[in-house]
CSV table of C-alpha atoms and ligand atoms in Angstrom, one decimal:
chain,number,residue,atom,x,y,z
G,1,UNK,CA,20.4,-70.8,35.7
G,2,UNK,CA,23.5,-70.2,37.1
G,3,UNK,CA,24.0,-66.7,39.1
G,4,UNK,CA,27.7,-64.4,39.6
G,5,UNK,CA,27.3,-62.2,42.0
G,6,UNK,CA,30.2,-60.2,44.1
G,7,UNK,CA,29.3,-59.4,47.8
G,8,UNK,CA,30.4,-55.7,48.5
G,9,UNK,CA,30.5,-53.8,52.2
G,10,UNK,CA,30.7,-50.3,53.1
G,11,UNK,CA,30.9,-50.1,57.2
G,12,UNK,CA,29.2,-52.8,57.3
G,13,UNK,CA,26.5,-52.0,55.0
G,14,UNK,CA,26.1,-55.6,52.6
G,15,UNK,CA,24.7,-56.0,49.3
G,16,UNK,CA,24.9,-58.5,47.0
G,17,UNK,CA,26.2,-57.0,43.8
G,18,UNK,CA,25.0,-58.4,39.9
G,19,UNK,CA,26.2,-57.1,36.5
G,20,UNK,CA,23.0,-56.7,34.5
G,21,UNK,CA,24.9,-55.2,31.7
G,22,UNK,CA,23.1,-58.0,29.6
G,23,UNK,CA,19.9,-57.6,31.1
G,24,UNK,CA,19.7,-61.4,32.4
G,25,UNK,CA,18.8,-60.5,35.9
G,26,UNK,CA,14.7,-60.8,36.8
G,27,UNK,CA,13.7,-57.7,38.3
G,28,UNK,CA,9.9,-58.7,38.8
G,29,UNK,CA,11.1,-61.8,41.5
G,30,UNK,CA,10.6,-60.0,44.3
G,31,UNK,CA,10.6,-63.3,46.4
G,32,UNK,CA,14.0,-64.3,44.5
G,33,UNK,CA,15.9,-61.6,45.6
G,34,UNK,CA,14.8,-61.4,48.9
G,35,UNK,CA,16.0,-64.7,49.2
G,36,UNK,CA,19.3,-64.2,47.4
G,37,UNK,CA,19.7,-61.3,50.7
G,38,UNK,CA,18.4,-63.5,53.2
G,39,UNK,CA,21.0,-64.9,55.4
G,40,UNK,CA,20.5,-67.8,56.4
G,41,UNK,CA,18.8,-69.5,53.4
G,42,UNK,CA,20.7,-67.4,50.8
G,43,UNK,CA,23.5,-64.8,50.0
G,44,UNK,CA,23.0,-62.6,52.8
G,45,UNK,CA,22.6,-58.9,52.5
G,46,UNK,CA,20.9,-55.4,53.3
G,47,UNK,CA,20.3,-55.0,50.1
G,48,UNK,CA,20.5,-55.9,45.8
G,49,UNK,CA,21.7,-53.9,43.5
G,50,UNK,CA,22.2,-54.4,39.8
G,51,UNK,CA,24.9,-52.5,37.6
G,52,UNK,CA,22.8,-51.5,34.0
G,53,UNK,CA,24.2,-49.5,31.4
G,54,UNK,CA,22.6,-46.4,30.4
G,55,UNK,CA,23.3,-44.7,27.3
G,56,UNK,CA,24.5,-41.0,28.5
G,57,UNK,CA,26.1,-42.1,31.9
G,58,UNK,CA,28.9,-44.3,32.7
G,59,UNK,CA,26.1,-46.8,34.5
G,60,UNK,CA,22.6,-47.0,36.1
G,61,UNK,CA,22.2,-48.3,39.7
G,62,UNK,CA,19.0,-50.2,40.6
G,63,UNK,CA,18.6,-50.9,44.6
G,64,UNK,CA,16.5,-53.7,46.2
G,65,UNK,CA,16.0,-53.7,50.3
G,66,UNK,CA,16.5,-56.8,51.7
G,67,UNK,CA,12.8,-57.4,51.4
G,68,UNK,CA,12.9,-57.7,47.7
G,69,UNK,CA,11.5,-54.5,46.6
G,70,UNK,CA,13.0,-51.2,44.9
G,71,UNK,CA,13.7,-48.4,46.8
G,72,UNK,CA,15.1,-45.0,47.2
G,73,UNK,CA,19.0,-44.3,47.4
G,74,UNK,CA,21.1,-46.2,49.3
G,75,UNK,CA,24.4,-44.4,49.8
G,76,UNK,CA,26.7,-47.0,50.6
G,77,UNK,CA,25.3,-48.9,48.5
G,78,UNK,CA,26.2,-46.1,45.4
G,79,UNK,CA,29.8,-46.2,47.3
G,80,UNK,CA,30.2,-49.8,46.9
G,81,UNK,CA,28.3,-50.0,43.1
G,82,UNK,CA,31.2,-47.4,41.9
G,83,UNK,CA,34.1,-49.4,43.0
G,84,UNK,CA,32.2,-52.8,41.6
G,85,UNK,CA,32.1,-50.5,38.7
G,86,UNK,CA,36.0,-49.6,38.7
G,87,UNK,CA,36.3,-53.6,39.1
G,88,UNK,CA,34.5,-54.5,36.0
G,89,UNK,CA,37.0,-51.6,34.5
G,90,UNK,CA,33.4,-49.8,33.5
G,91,UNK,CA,35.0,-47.0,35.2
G,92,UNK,CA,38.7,-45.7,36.3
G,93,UNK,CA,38.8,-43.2,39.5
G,94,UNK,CA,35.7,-41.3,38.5
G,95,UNK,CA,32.0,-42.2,37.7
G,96,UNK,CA,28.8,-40.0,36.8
G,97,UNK,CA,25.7,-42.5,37.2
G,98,UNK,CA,21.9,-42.6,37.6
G,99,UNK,CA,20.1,-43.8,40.3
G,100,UNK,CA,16.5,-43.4,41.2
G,101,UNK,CA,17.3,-40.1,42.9
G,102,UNK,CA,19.1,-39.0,39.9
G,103,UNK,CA,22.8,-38.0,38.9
G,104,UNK,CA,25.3,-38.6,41.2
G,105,UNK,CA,29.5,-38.0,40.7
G,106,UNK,CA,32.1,-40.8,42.4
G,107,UNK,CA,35.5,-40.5,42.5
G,108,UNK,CA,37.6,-43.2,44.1
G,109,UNK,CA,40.9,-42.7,45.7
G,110,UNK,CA,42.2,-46.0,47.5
G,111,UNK,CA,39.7,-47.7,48.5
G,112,UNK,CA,37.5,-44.7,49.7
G,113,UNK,CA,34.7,-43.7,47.9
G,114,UNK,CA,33.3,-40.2,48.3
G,115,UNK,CA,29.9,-40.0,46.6
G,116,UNK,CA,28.0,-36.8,45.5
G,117,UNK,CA,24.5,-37.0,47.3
G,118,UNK,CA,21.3,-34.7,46.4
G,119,UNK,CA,21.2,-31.1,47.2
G,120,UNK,CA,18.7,-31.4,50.1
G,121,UNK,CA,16.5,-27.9,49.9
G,122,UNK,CA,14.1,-28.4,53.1
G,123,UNK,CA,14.5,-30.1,56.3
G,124,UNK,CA,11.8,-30.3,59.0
G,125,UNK,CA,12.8,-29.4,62.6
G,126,UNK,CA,10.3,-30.5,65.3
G,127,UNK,CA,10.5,-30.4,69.1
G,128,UNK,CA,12.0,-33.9,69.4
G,129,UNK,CA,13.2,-35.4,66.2
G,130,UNK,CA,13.9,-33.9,62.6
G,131,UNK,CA,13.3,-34.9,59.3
G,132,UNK,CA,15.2,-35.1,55.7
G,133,UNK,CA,14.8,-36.6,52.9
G,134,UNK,CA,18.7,-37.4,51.5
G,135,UNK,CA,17.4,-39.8,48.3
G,136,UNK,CA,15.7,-41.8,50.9
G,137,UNK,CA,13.6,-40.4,53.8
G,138,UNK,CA,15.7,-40.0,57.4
G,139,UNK,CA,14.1,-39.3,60.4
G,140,UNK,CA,16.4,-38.4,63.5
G,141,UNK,CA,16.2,-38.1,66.8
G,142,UNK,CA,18.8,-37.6,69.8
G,143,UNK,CA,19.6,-39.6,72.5
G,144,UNK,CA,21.5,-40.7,75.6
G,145,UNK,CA,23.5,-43.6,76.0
G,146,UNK,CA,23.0,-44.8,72.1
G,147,UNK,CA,25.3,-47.9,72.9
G,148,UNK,CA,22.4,-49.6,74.9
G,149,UNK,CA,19.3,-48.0,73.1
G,150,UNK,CA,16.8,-50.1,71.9
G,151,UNK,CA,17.0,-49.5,68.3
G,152,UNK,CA,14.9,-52.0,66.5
G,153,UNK,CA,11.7,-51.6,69.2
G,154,UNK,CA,11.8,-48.0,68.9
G,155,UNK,CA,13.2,-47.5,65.3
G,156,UNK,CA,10.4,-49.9,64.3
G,157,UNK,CA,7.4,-48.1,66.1
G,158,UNK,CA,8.3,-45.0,64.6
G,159,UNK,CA,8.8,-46.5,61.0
G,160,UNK,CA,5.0,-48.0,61.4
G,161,UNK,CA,3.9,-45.2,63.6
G,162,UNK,CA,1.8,-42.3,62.7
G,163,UNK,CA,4.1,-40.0,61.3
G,164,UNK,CA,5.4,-41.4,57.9
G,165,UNK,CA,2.0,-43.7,57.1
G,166,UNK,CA,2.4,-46.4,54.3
G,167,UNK,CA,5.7,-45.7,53.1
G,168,UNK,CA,7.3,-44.9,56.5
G,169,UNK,CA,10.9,-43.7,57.1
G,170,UNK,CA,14.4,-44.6,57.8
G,171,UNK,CA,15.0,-44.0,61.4
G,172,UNK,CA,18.0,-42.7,62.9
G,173,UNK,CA,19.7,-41.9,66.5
G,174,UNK,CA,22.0,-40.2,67.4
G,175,UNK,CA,24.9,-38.9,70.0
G,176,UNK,CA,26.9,-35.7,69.7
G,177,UNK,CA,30.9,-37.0,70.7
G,178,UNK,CA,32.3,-33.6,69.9
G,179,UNK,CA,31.4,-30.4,67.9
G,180,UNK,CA,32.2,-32.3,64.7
G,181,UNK,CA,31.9,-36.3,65.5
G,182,UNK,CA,28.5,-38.1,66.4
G,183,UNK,CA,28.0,-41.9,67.1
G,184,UNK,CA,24.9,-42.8,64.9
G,185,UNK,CA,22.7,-45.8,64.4
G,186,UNK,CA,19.9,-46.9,62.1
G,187,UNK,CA,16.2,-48.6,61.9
G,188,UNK,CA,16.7,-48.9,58.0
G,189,UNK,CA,13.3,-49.3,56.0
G,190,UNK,CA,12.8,-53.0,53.7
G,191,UNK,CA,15.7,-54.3,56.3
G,192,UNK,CA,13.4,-54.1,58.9
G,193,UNK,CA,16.0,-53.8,61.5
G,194,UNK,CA,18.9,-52.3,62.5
G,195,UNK,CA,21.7,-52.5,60.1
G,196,UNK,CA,25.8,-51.6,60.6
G,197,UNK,CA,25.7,-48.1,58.6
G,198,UNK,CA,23.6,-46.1,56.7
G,199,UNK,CA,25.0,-44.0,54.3
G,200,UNK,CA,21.8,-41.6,53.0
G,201,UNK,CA,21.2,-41.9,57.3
G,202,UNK,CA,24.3,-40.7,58.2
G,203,UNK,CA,24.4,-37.8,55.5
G,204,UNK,CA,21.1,-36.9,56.4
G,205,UNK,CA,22.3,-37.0,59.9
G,206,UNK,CA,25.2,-34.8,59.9
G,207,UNK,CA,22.8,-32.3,58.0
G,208,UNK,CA,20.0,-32.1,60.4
G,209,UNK,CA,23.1,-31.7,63.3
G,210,UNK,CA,24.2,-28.7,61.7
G,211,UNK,CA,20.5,-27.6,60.8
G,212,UNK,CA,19.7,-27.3,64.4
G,213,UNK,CA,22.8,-26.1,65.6
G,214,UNK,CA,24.7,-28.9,67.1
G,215,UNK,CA,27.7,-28.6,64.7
G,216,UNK,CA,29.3,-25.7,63.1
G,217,UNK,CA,31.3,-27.4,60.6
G,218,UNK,CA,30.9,-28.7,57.4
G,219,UNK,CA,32.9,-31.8,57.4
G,220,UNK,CA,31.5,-34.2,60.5
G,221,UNK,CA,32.4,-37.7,61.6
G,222,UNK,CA,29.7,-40.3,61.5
G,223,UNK,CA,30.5,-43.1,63.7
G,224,UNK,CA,28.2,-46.1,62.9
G,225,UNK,CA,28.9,-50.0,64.2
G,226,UNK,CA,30.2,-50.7,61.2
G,227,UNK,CA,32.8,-47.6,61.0
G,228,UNK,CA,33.3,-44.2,60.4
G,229,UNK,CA,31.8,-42.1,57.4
G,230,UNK,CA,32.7,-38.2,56.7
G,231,UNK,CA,30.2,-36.0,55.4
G,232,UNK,CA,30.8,-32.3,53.8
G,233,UNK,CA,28.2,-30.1,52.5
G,234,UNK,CA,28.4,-26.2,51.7
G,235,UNK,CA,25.4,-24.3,53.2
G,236,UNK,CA,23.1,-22.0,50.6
G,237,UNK,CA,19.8,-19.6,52.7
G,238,UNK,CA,19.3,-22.5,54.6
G,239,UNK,CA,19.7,-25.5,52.3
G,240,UNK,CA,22.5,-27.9,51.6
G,241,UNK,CA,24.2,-28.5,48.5
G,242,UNK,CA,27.9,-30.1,47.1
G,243,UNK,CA,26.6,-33.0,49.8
G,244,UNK,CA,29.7,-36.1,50.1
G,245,UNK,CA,29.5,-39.3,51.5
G,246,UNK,CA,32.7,-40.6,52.4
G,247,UNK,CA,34.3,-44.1,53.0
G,248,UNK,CA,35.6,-47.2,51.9
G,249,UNK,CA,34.3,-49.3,50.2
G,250,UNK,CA,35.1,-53.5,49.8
G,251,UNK,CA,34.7,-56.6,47.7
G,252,UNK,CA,34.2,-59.4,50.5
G,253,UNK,CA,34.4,-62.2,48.1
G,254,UNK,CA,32.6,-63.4,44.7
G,255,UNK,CA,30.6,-66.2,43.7
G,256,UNK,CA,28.1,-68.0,41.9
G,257,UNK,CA,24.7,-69.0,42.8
G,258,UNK,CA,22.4,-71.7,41.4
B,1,LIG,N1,21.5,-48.5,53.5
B,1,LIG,C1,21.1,-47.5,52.6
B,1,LIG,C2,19.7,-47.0,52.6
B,1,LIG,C3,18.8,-47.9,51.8
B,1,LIG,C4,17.4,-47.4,51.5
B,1,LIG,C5,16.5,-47.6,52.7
B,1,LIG,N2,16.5,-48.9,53.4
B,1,LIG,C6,15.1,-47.2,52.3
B,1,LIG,O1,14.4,-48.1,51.8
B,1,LIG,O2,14.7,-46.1,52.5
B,1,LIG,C7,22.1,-46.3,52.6
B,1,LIG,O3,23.3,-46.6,52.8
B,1,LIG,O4,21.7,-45.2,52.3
């Protein structure tokens, strides 16, 4: 059966994008889309993530790691799902969608994508790393020269290690630039390596920052290989809520697959 699929990037983030409007799409294949993300024998992509409609909110997102399964919130990959969404004119500049984290608000203003991200009410500061969950799990620690850190060894031991047990965690490091700009990058969990940008990492990142005191300011600069993402947040007693992701968001090109 023929397949149209659109490929979509957010700094660098991929995902192979499918309207399942219809519900033709076979969610159960877990070895089919995998290899629809793999990139050599397929597509090529961090991630899968299927367009539905739902009957209260403009759509529903469902998200597939590269690995084939389902998984928590990607953020980019909500970024990049509302402006598919504005493509197929399912949407104009706005959306209010469901996701497996729950309701999330969009609004579009050329070609960047800010994208309302779960109130986050506890974060867990330890001596050497913190940890958030931001509709996927983030843990974070700080380092020195991140341009020549071994990411994928050391996000990988920690995503297997003892800490998170079966389900492990996203792993991020970080930077600081400046009071308000840090240079991030990501172990992401069912990629299994490191990837360009991570949207829920870099929110959960600028969080944590200002959790432990590193920033002051509620509007930081992510800086991830793939470009840079903005994050604001209002602070409540200690939590964080009105949490934006923001970025743009692009089609690379459409297709079909056999
Ligand atoms: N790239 C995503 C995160 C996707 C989910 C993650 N790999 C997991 O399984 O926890 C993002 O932009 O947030």
């Amino acid at each position: 059966m023929k397949l149209n699929f659109y490929k979509y990037q957010g700094t660098g983030n991929d995902f192979v994008m499918i309207d399942n409007r219809s519900l033709h799409f076979d969610k159960n294949n877990t070895k089919h889309i995998a290899f629809l993300c793999d990139r050599r024998f397929g597509i090529g992509a961090d991630g899968l993530i299927l367009l539905e409609n739902h009957p209260d909110y403009d759509f529903k997102m469902v998200y597939y790691n590269a690995d084939g399964n389902e998984s928590s919130m990607c953020g980019n990959g909500g970024r990049c799902l509302s402006a598919f969404a504005k493509q197929l004119g399912v949407i104009n500049d706005k959306a209010t969608f469901i996701a497996i984290d729950g309701l999330h608000h969009a609004v579009i203003e050329q070609g960047v994508v800010s994208l309302q991200m779960q109130d986050v009410l506890k974060v867990n500061k330890q001596q050497d790393y913190v940890f958030l969950d931001t509709g996927s799990p983030h843990h974070i620690e700080m380092v020195n020269d991140l341009e020549h850190f071994d990411v994928k060894t050391k996000g990988s031991a920690i995503r297997y290690g003892n800490l998170y047990g079966e389900a492990g965690s996203n792993v991020n490091f970080v930077e600081k630039i400046s009071e308000d700009t840090f240079a991030v990058r990501t172990y992401e969990r069912g990629v299994e390596d490191e990837t360009l940008s991570c949207g829920t990492g870099v929110t959960a990142v600028a969080l944590a920052m200002h959790y432990i005191g590193e920033t002051e300011k509620n509007l930081v600069t992510l800086k991830t290989k793939g470009g840079d993402l903005k994050v604001s947040f209002t602070v409540e007693n200690g939590t964080y809520k009105n949490v934006w992701l923001i970025g743009p968001a692009t089609l690379v090109y459409k297709g079909t697959f056999e």
